[in-house]
Amino acid sequence: MAQPPATTLPTDDTPARRSFSPRAAAAVALAVLLMLALTVAVLRLVERTAHREAAAAVTQRALTAAQFNVATLRRDLEKHRALPFVLAQDPDLKTALATGDPQRLAALNRKLETLAAGTGASVIYAVDRRGLAVASSNWRGPDSFVGENYAFRPYYQGAMAGGAAEHFALGTISRRPGLYLSHRLDDAGGQPVGVVVVKVEFPALEEDWAHLAEPVFVTNSDGVVLLTSEPGWRFRSLVPLGEAAAEQLRRSLQFGDATFAPLPIRPFAAAPASKPLVSGDEVRADVPGHPAGDSYLHVALPVPSTHWTFHLLAPSRAERTGIAARMQAQALVVLLLAYIAIATAVYARRRLRRHNAQQAAIRAELTARVQARTAELQAANDQLRAEMEERRQAELRLHAAQEELVQANKLTFLGQIAAGVAHEINQPVAAIRSYADNAGSYLERGEAEGARSSLVRIGALTERIGAITSQLRAFARKGSGAREPTPVDEAIEGALLLLGPRLRTQTVALVRSGDNGLHVQAERLRLEQVLVNLLQNALDAVAGRDDARIDIATHADGSRVRIEIADNGPGIAPEIVERLFTPFSTSKPEGMGLGLVISRDIVADFGGTLDTRPRGDAAGGGAIFTITLNSAP
Ligand code: ADP
């Protein structure tokens, strides 16, 4: 058995949807590029923000550390500053300086030695008014200051001029840097007798600084490094010194033969080389023991009571990269989530669009199918209508043909009946003639009564002739087709009247029985025609029989009325019983075989039936024809 063709509506699994069109591929590529660009931009931005955040955090810590160190340094300085001031008030020192007495100076040497050891000052020495060192705490050592002339030293000149001075310099003998604190001594008359000098060195401080994680250093007002945690940085300059300034410093021997090479510290970002470093700047520096060019945060604080500046370089790379990494990771997660959300939304939209397109395609397909099916149905409908029309036409033609047949059938009867009727009329006409003659004779004899009686008979006879002819005329007319309550008795009477001549020539017992006064839905003339047909056949069947008998029975049966015409003839011939109601079935030499066909048609037209059955009781069979019709009030 042939399978119906498979349905090819698009579904979600159609493979075509999985392939990308070149346009879609280009869009995806563009989207990926955009995402990459956005990611790079965001990471850059985040890095910059991280940079700022790291700078802020490191600055805060560096500032705290710097403040602590500055305070320590200041405390150290303050401690040592008291010493020259106190010594300047010492009368022994004054006397020794004023007199230059060797004994006093020798005692002074020992005193200063003891004091230096006690206060932690590196050297304490006394210079006379000419600048010559006359006593010193290191008088025992090979590098004793005694006998040296310090008149050129700014701390001597400053103290002589202003009473006190401070000067950081490299020791001319010791070659060790230190802070020289000097104070002038005046005699009772207010005349200067000399200057006492305390040299303070900071090895312990620098030692402590060396252990710090951050490189620290102290610069003077020229930017020259005085104290530092990095020994190699001493006497280098924070900002390049002018050649003239450097030369002058070299001549002063303040820092020996230092070259004042710039410190290996440069701004983080490209900046003019001349731009001075500002506290809070990010810088790159080559710090021994650390990667060259590593990044640091530079913090600078003034050291109170001096012209010095304390510097601290806080390593910022780790902090910055740490914060940047953390923030970038967070940004990446957020971006990733955003991309996933966007991709999901785009995918969902694409899916929805595809789904809608599929639905539209399905709808279009369905619509097309419905239209095709509708067209088919329309065509079938049209064809059906055409067929119906054809059938109607055929029916009309059939009906017309039937009408013709009915008419022909009637005319056949008329032909048959005509002879009988002629005979029927002949007889009364002859009687009228003789009555007319009689009436004439009576009139001649003046017997008015006799003449009148003859005329009355003539009148009766003409009435009879009129009845016969009017019945014939009515029968010959075509039926109107209208159904109406028809009195059954009258129809039977009419039929019998038509058959009157034949009934009189043929010896047959005609028996009527059943209910009287019944009405049926029919047309009188056509019902008469049916009755004439059936009675004719019955008369044919019983012709020649001595005991010929025809029974006409009428019965009311609920809403129906039965009219039965039974004869005691030979019954229906077996060779035609099967096709009794089909046209041209006849057993008679001159028969047409149309009577029963037309009769059944007429009865069916009235909404009734015409059937036959053998009559069981009569010898030789006999037939019963039954007309069943709807009763009418
Ligand atoms: P026709 O009378 O012209 O032959 P009908 O259609 O009236 O045409 O009758 C068809 C046939 O049916 C008759 O030839 C006859 O053989 C049979 N037939 C009809 N009525 C009877 C009857 N009452 N008894 C026996 N045969 C009958």
Coordinates of C-alpha atoms in Angstrom, one line a residue, residues 163-621:
G163 CA 77.7 82.6 67.9
A164 CA 76.7 79.2 66.6
A165 CA 76.7 77.2 63.4
E166 CA 75.9 73.8 62.0
H167 CA 77.6 72.3 59.0
F168 CA 77.5 68.9 57.4
A169 CA 80.8 68.0 55.8
L170 CA 83.3 65.3 55.1
G171 CA 86.0 65.2 57.8
T172 CA 89.2 66.6 56.3
I173 CA 91.3 64.1 58.4
S174 CA 88.9 61.3 59.1
R175 CA 87.3 61.4 55.6
R176 CA 84.1 60.5 57.4
P177 CA 81.0 62.6 56.9
G178 CA 79.4 64.2 59.9
L179 CA 77.4 67.1 61.2
Y180 CA 79.6 69.8 62.8
L181 CA 77.8 71.7 65.6
S182 CA 79.8 74.7 66.7
H183 CA 79.4 77.4 69.4
R184 CA 81.5 80.4 70.1
L185 CA 83.1 81.1 73.5
D186 CA 83.4 84.7 74.7
D187 CA 85.5 86.0 77.6
A188 CA 84.2 88.1 80.4
G189 CA 84.6 91.2 78.2
G190 CA 82.5 89.7 75.4
Q191 CA 85.5 89.0 73.2
P192 CA 85.5 85.7 71.4
V193 CA 88.2 83.4 72.7
G194 CA 87.5 80.5 70.4
V195 CA 84.9 78.0 69.2
V196 CA 83.9 74.6 70.5
V197 CA 82.9 72.0 67.9
V198 CA 81.0 68.7 68.2
K199 CA 81.1 66.4 65.3
V200 CA 78.2 64.0 65.1
E201 CA 78.3 61.0 62.9
F202 CA 75.4 58.8 62.1
P203 CA 76.7 55.3 61.4
A204 CA 74.3 53.7 63.8
L205 CA 71.3 55.5 62.2
E206 CA 72.5 54.6 58.7
E207 CA 73.0 51.0 59.9
D208 CA 69.4 50.9 61.1
W209 CA 68.3 52.4 57.8
A210 CA 70.1 49.8 55.8
H211 CA 67.9 47.2 57.4
L212 CA 64.7 49.0 56.1
A213 CA 62.9 47.6 53.1
E214 CA 62.8 51.1 51.6
P215 CA 65.8 53.1 50.6
V216 CA 66.0 56.3 52.6
F217 CA 68.3 59.3 52.4
V218 CA 68.6 62.9 53.6
T219 CA 69.5 65.7 51.3
N220 CA 70.6 69.2 52.1
S221 CA 69.1 72.3 50.5
D222 CA 71.2 71.7 47.4
G223 CA 69.8 68.3 46.9
V224 CA 73.1 66.6 47.8
V225 CA 72.7 63.4 49.7
L226 CA 74.1 63.7 53.2
L227 CA 72.8 60.6 55.0
T228 CA 71.6 57.4 53.2
S229 CA 70.8 53.8 53.7
E230 CA 72.6 53.2 50.4
P231 CA 76.3 54.0 50.9
G232 CA 76.9 54.5 47.2
W233 CA 74.4 57.3 47.0
R234 CA 76.2 59.6 49.5
F235 CA 77.1 63.0 48.1
R236 CA 75.1 62.3 44.9
S237 CA 72.6 64.8 44.0
L238 CA 68.8 64.5 43.6
V239 CA 68.7 67.1 40.9
P240 CA 71.6 67.7 38.6
L241 CA 73.7 70.5 40.0
G242 CA 74.9 73.2 37.8
E243 CA 78.6 72.9 36.9
A244 CA 79.4 76.1 38.7
A245 CA 77.7 75.1 41.8
A246 CA 79.4 71.7 41.8
E247 CA 82.8 73.3 41.3
Q248 CA 82.2 75.7 44.2
L249 CA 81.2 72.9 46.5
R250 CA 84.3 70.9 45.5
R251 CA 86.5 73.9 46.3
S252 CA 85.0 74.2 49.7
L253 CA 86.1 70.7 50.4
Q254 CA 82.8 70.3 52.2
F255 CA 82.2 66.9 50.5
G256 CA 85.8 66.2 49.5
D257 CA 86.2 65.4 45.9
A258 CA 82.6 64.2 45.4
T259 CA 81.3 64.5 41.8
F260 CA 77.6 65.0 42.7
A261 CA 76.5 62.5 40.1
P262 CA 72.8 62.4 39.9
L263 CA 71.0 59.7 41.9
P264 CA 69.7 56.8 39.8
I265 CA 66.2 58.0 40.3
R266 CA 64.0 59.2 37.4
P267 CA 60.3 60.0 37.1
F268 CA 58.1 57.0 36.3
A269 CA 56.5 58.5 33.3
A270 CA 58.2 60.6 30.7
A271 CA 58.7 64.0 32.3
P272 CA 61.2 66.8 31.7
A273 CA 64.5 65.9 33.3
S274 CA 64.7 69.3 35.0
K275 CA 61.4 68.8 36.8
P276 CA 62.2 68.4 40.5
L277 CA 60.8 65.4 42.2
V278 CA 57.8 66.0 44.3
S279 CA 56.7 64.0 47.3
G280 CA 54.2 61.5 46.2
D281 CA 55.7 61.0 42.7
E282 CA 56.0 57.6 41.3
V283 CA 59.6 57.0 40.3
R284 CA 61.9 54.4 38.8
A285 CA 65.2 53.8 40.7
D286 CA 68.2 51.5 40.4
V287 CA 68.5 50.4 44.0
P288 CA 71.3 47.9 44.8
G289 CA 69.8 44.5 45.6
H290 CA 66.6 45.3 43.7
P291 CA 65.7 45.0 40.0
A292 CA 67.0 48.0 38.1
G293 CA 64.4 50.5 37.2
D294 CA 61.9 49.1 39.7
S295 CA 59.1 51.4 40.6
Y296 CA 58.9 53.3 43.9
L297 CA 56.8 55.9 45.5
H298 CA 58.9 58.9 46.5
V299 CA 58.0 60.6 49.7
A300 CA 59.9 63.6 50.9
L301 CA 59.5 65.4 54.3
P302 CA 61.5 68.4 55.6
V303 CA 63.5 67.7 58.7
P304 CA 62.5 70.4 61.2
S305 CA 65.2 72.7 62.6
T306 CA 67.4 72.0 59.6
H307 CA 67.5 72.7 55.9
W308 CA 67.4 69.0 55.2
T309 CA 64.9 66.9 53.5
F310 CA 64.2 63.3 54.4
H311 CA 63.5 61.0 51.4
L312 CA 62.0 57.6 51.4
L313 CA 61.5 55.3 48.3
A314 CA 58.7 52.9 49.0
P315 CA 58.6 49.9 46.6
S316 CA 55.2 50.1 44.8
R317 CA 55.5 47.5 42.0
A318 CA 54.3 44.6 44.1
E319 CA 51.5 46.6 45.6
R320 CA 50.5 48.0 42.2
T321 CA 50.7 44.7 40.3
G322 CA 48.8 43.0 43.2
I323 CA 46.0 45.5 43.2
A324 CA 46.0 45.7 39.4
A325 CA 45.8 41.9 39.2
R326 CA 43.0 41.7 41.7
M327 CA 41.0 44.5 40.1
Q328 CA 41.7 43.2 36.6
A329 CA 40.6 39.7 37.6
Q330 CA 37.4 41.3 39.0
A331 CA 36.9 43.3 35.9
L332 CA 37.5 40.2 33.8
V333 CA 34.9 38.3 35.7
V334 CA 32.4 41.2 35.3
L335 CA 33.3 41.5 31.6
L336 CA 33.0 37.8 31.1
L337 CA 29.6 37.8 32.8
A338 CA 28.5 40.7 30.7
Y339 CA 29.7 39.0 27.5
I340 CA 27.9 35.8 28.5
A341 CA 24.7 37.8 29.2
I342 CA 25.0 39.7 25.9
A343 CA 25.8 36.5 24.0
T344 CA 22.9 34.7 25.7
A345 CA 20.6 37.7 24.9
V346 CA 21.8 37.7 21.3
Y347 CA 21.4 34.0 21.0
A348 CA 17.9 34.1 22.5
R349 CA 16.9 36.9 20.1
R350 CA 18.3 34.9 17.2
R351 CA 16.5 31.9 18.3
L352 CA 13.3 33.8 18.7
R353 CA 13.7 35.3 15.3
R354 CA 14.4 31.9 13.8
H355 CA 11.4 30.5 15.7
N356 CA 9.2 33.3 14.4
A357 CA 10.4 32.7 10.9
Q358 CA 9.7 29.0 11.2
Q359 CA 6.3 29.7 12.6
A360 CA 5.6 32.1 9.7
A361 CA 6.9 29.5 7.2
I362 CA 4.6 26.9 8.8
R363 CA 1.7 29.3 8.7
A364 CA 2.4 30.2 5.1
E365 CA 2.7 26.5 4.3
L366 CA -0.5 25.7 6.1
T367 CA -2.3 28.6 4.4
A368 CA -1.0 27.4 1.1
R369 CA -2.3 23.9 1.9
V370 CA -5.6 25.2 3.1
Q371 CA -5.9 27.3 -0.1
A372 CA -5.0 24.4 -2.3
R373 CA -7.5 22.2 -0.4
T374 CA -10.1 24.9 -0.6
A375 CA -9.5 25.2 -4.3
E376 CA -9.8 21.4 -4.6
L377 CA -13.0 21.4 -2.6
Q378 CA -14.3 24.4 -4.6
A379 CA -13.6 22.4 -7.8
A380 CA -15.2 19.3 -6.4
N381 CA -18.1 21.5 -5.3
D382 CA -18.4 23.1 -8.7
Q383 CA -18.3 19.7 -10.3
L384 CA -20.9 18.4 -7.8
R385 CA -23.1 21.4 -8.5
A386 CA -22.6 20.8 -12.3
E387 CA -23.5 17.2 -11.8
M388 CA -26.5 18.1 -9.7
E389 CA -27.6 20.6 -12.3
E390 CA -27.1 17.9 -15.0
R391 CA -29.1 15.5 -12.8
R392 CA -31.8 18.1 -12.3
Q393 CA -31.9 18.6 -16.0
A394 CA -32.0 14.9 -16.5
E395 CA -34.7 14.6 -13.9
L396 CA -36.6 17.4 -15.6
R397 CA -36.2 15.6 -18.9
L398 CA -37.3 12.3 -17.2
H399 CA -40.2 14.0 -15.6
A400 CA -41.2 15.5 -18.9
A401 CA -40.8 12.1 -20.5
Q402 CA -42.8 10.6 -17.7
E403 CA -45.5 13.2 -18.2
E404 CA -45.4 12.3 -21.9
L405 CA -45.7 8.6 -20.9
V406 CA -48.5 9.3 -18.6
Q407 CA -50.2 11.2 -21.3
A408 CA -49.5 8.5 -23.8
N409 CA -50.8 5.9 -21.4
K410 CA -53.9 7.9 -21.0
L411 CA -54.3 8.3 -24.7
T412 CA -53.8 4.5 -25.0
F413 CA -56.7 4.0 -22.6
L414 CA -58.7 6.6 -24.3
G415 CA -58.2 4.8 -27.6
Q416 CA -59.3 1.6 -25.9
I417 CA -62.1 3.2 -24.1
A418 CA -63.2 5.3 -27.0
A419 CA -64.8 2.3 -28.8
G420 CA -66.7 1.4 -25.6
V421 CA -67.7 5.0 -25.1
A422 CA -68.9 5.3 -28.6
H423 CA -71.0 2.2 -28.0
E424 CA -72.1 3.6 -24.7
I425 CA -73.2 6.9 -26.2
N426 CA -74.7 5.2 -29.3
Q427 CA -77.2 3.4 -27.2
P428 CA -78.6 6.5 -25.4
V429 CA -78.4 8.5 -28.6
A430 CA -80.6 5.8 -30.3
A431 CA -82.9 5.9 -27.3
I432 CA -83.1 9.7 -27.4
R433 CA -84.0 9.3 -31.1
S434 CA -86.9 6.9 -30.4
Y435 CA -88.0 9.1 -27.4
A436 CA -87.9 12.1 -29.7
D437 CA -90.1 10.2 -32.2
N438 CA -92.4 9.2 -29.4
A439 CA -92.6 12.8 -28.2
G440 CA -93.5 13.9 -31.7
S441 CA -96.2 11.3 -31.9
Y442 CA -97.6 12.3 -28.6
L443 CA -97.7 15.9 -29.6
E444 CA -99.5 15.1 -32.8
R445 CA -102.0 13.2 -30.8
G446 CA -102.3 16.0 -28.3
E447 CA -101.1 13.8 -25.5
A448 CA -99.0 16.4 -23.7
E449 CA -98.3 14.1 -20.8
G450 CA -96.8 11.4 -23.0
A451 CA -94.7 14.0 -24.8
R452 CA -93.4 15.4 -21.5
S453 CA -92.5 12.0 -20.1
S454 CA -90.5 11.3 -23.3
L455 CA -88.7 14.6 -23.1
V456 CA -87.9 14.0 -19.4
R457 CA -86.3 10.7 -20.4
I458 CA -84.4 12.4 -23.2
G459 CA -83.1 14.9 -20.6
A460 CA -81.9 12.1 -18.3
L461 CA -80.1 10.3 -21.2
T462 CA -78.3 13.5 -22.3
E463 CA -77.2 14.0 -18.7
R464 CA -75.7 10.5 -18.8
I465 CA -73.9 11.2 -22.1
G466 CA -72.6 14.6 -20.7
A467 CA -71.2 12.8 -17.6
I468 CA -69.3 10.3 -19.8
T469 CA -67.9 12.9 -22.1
S470 CA -66.9 15.3 -19.3
Q471 CA -65.1 12.4 -17.6
L472 CA -63.3 11.5 -20.7
R473 CA -62.3 15.1 -21.3
A474 CA -61.0 15.4 -17.7
F475 CA -59.0 12.2 -18.0
A476 CA -57.4 13.3 -21.3
R477 CA -56.2 16.6 -19.6
K478 CA -52.7 16.6 -18.1
G479 CA -52.6 16.6 -14.3
S480 CA -51.9 19.9 -12.5
G481 CA -49.3 18.3 -10.3
A482 CA -50.9 19.9 -7.2
R483 CA -51.7 17.5 -4.3
E484 CA -54.8 18.1 -2.3
P485 CA -57.3 16.2 -0.1
T486 CA -59.0 13.9 -2.6
P487 CA -62.1 11.8 -1.8
V488 CA -61.2 8.2 -2.5
D489 CA -64.7 7.1 -3.3
E490 CA -65.1 9.8 -6.0
A491 CA -61.8 8.7 -7.6
I492 CA -63.0 5.1 -7.7
E493 CA -66.4 6.1 -9.1
G494 CA -64.7 8.2 -11.8
A495 CA -62.5 5.2 -12.8
L496 CA -65.4 2.9 -12.9
L497 CA -67.4 5.3 -15.0
L498 CA -64.6 5.4 -17.5
L499 CA -64.5 1.6 -17.5
G500 CA -68.3 1.4 -17.6
P501 CA -68.6 0.2 -21.3
R502 CA -66.0 -2.6 -20.7
L503 CA -67.6 -3.6 -17.4
R504 CA -70.9 -4.0 -19.2
T505 CA -69.5 -6.2 -22.0
Q506 CA -67.4 -8.4 -19.6
T507 CA -69.1 -10.5 -17.0
V508 CA -67.3 -9.7 -13.8
A509 CA -68.5 -9.5 -10.2
L510 CA -67.2 -6.1 -8.9
V511 CA -67.2 -6.1 -5.0
R512 CA -66.6 -3.0 -3.0
S513 CA -65.8 -3.2 0.7
G514 CA -64.0 -1.4 3.6
D515 CA -64.3 2.2 4.9
N516 CA -66.1 4.9 3.0
G517 CA -65.6 8.7 2.9
L518 CA -61.8 8.5 3.1
H519 CA -59.6 11.3 1.8
V520 CA -56.0 11.1 0.7
Q521 CA -53.3 13.5 -0.4
A522 CA -53.3 13.1 -4.2
E523 CA -54.5 14.6 -7.4
R524 CA -57.9 13.3 -8.4
L525 CA -57.2 12.8 -12.1
R526 CA -53.9 11.0 -11.7
L527 CA -55.3 8.8 -8.9
E528 CA -58.1 7.9 -11.3
Q529 CA -55.5 7.1 -13.9
V530 CA -53.8 4.7 -11.5
L531 CA -57.1 3.1 -10.6
V532 CA -58.1 2.8 -14.3
N533 CA -54.7 1.1 -14.9
L534 CA -55.0 -1.4 -12.1
L535 CA -58.7 -2.2 -12.9
Q536 CA -57.8 -2.6 -16.6
N537 CA -55.1 -5.1 -15.7
A538 CA -57.5 -6.9 -13.3
L539 CA -60.2 -7.0 -16.0
D540 CA -57.5 -8.4 -18.4
A541 CA -56.5 -11.0 -15.9
V542 CA -60.1 -12.3 -15.2
A543 CA -61.2 -12.1 -18.8
G544 CA -62.9 -15.3 -20.0
R545 CA -63.5 -16.6 -16.5
D546 CA -67.0 -17.5 -15.5
D547 CA -66.4 -16.6 -11.8
A548 CA -64.6 -13.4 -12.7
R549 CA -64.5 -11.2 -9.6
I550 CA -62.7 -8.0 -8.7
D551 CA -62.6 -6.7 -5.1
I552 CA -62.0 -3.1 -4.4
A553 CA -61.3 -2.5 -0.7
T554 CA -60.5 0.8 1.1
H555 CA -59.0 0.9 4.6
A556 CA -57.9 3.7 6.9
D557 CA -54.7 2.6 8.6
G558 CA -53.5 5.3 11.0
S559 CA -52.2 8.2 8.9
R560 CA -52.3 6.1 5.8
V561 CA -55.1 4.9 3.5
R562 CA -54.9 1.5 1.7
I563 CA -56.7 0.9 -1.6
E564 CA -56.6 -2.8 -2.6
I565 CA -57.6 -4.1 -6.0
A566 CA -57.7 -7.9 -6.0
D567 CA -58.7 -10.2 -8.8
N568 CA -59.0 -13.9 -9.1
G569 CA -57.1 -14.1 -12.4
P570 CA -54.0 -16.3 -13.0
G571 CA -51.8 -14.1 -11.0
I572 CA -48.6 -12.5 -12.2
A573 CA -46.8 -14.5 -14.8
P574 CA -43.6 -15.9 -13.3
E575 CA -41.4 -14.7 -16.2
I576 CA -42.2 -11.1 -15.5
V577 CA -42.8 -11.1 -11.7
E578 CA -39.2 -10.0 -11.1
R579 CA -39.3 -7.0 -13.4
L580 CA -43.0 -6.1 -13.0
F581 CA -42.4 -2.4 -12.3
T582 CA -39.8 -1.9 -15.0
P583 CA -40.9 -0.4 -18.4
F584 CA -42.0 -2.6 -21.2
S585 CA -42.5 -5.7 -19.1
T586 CA -45.6 -7.1 -20.5
S587 CA -47.1 -10.5 -21.2
K588 CA -49.8 -9.1 -23.5
P589 CA -49.4 -9.2 -27.3
E590 CA -50.7 -5.6 -27.6
G591 CA -49.5 -4.5 -24.2
M592 CA -47.0 -1.6 -23.7
G593 CA -45.6 -2.7 -20.3
L594 CA -45.8 0.9 -19.1
G595 CA -49.0 1.0 -17.0
L596 CA -47.5 -0.3 -13.7
V597 CA -44.4 1.7 -14.1
I598 CA -46.3 5.0 -14.5
S599 CA -48.8 4.0 -11.8
R600 CA -46.0 3.4 -9.3
D601 CA -44.4 6.7 -10.3
I602 CA -47.6 8.7 -9.8
V603 CA -48.2 7.1 -6.4
A604 CA -44.6 7.8 -5.4
D605 CA -45.2 11.4 -6.5
F606 CA -48.1 11.6 -3.9
G607 CA -45.7 10.3 -1.2
G608 CA -47.2 6.8 -1.3
T609 CA -46.4 3.3 -2.5
L610 CA -47.7 0.7 -5.0
D611 CA -47.1 -3.0 -4.3
T612 CA -48.4 -6.3 -5.4
R613 CA -48.7 -9.7 -3.8
P614 CA -50.3 -13.0 -4.8
R615 CA -53.8 -13.5 -3.6
G616 CA -53.6 -16.6 -1.5
D617 CA -57.2 -17.8 -1.4
A618 CA -58.4 -17.9 -5.0
A619 CA -57.8 -21.0 -7.1
G620 CA -55.2 -20.3 -9.8
G621 CA -53.6 -17.5 -7.7

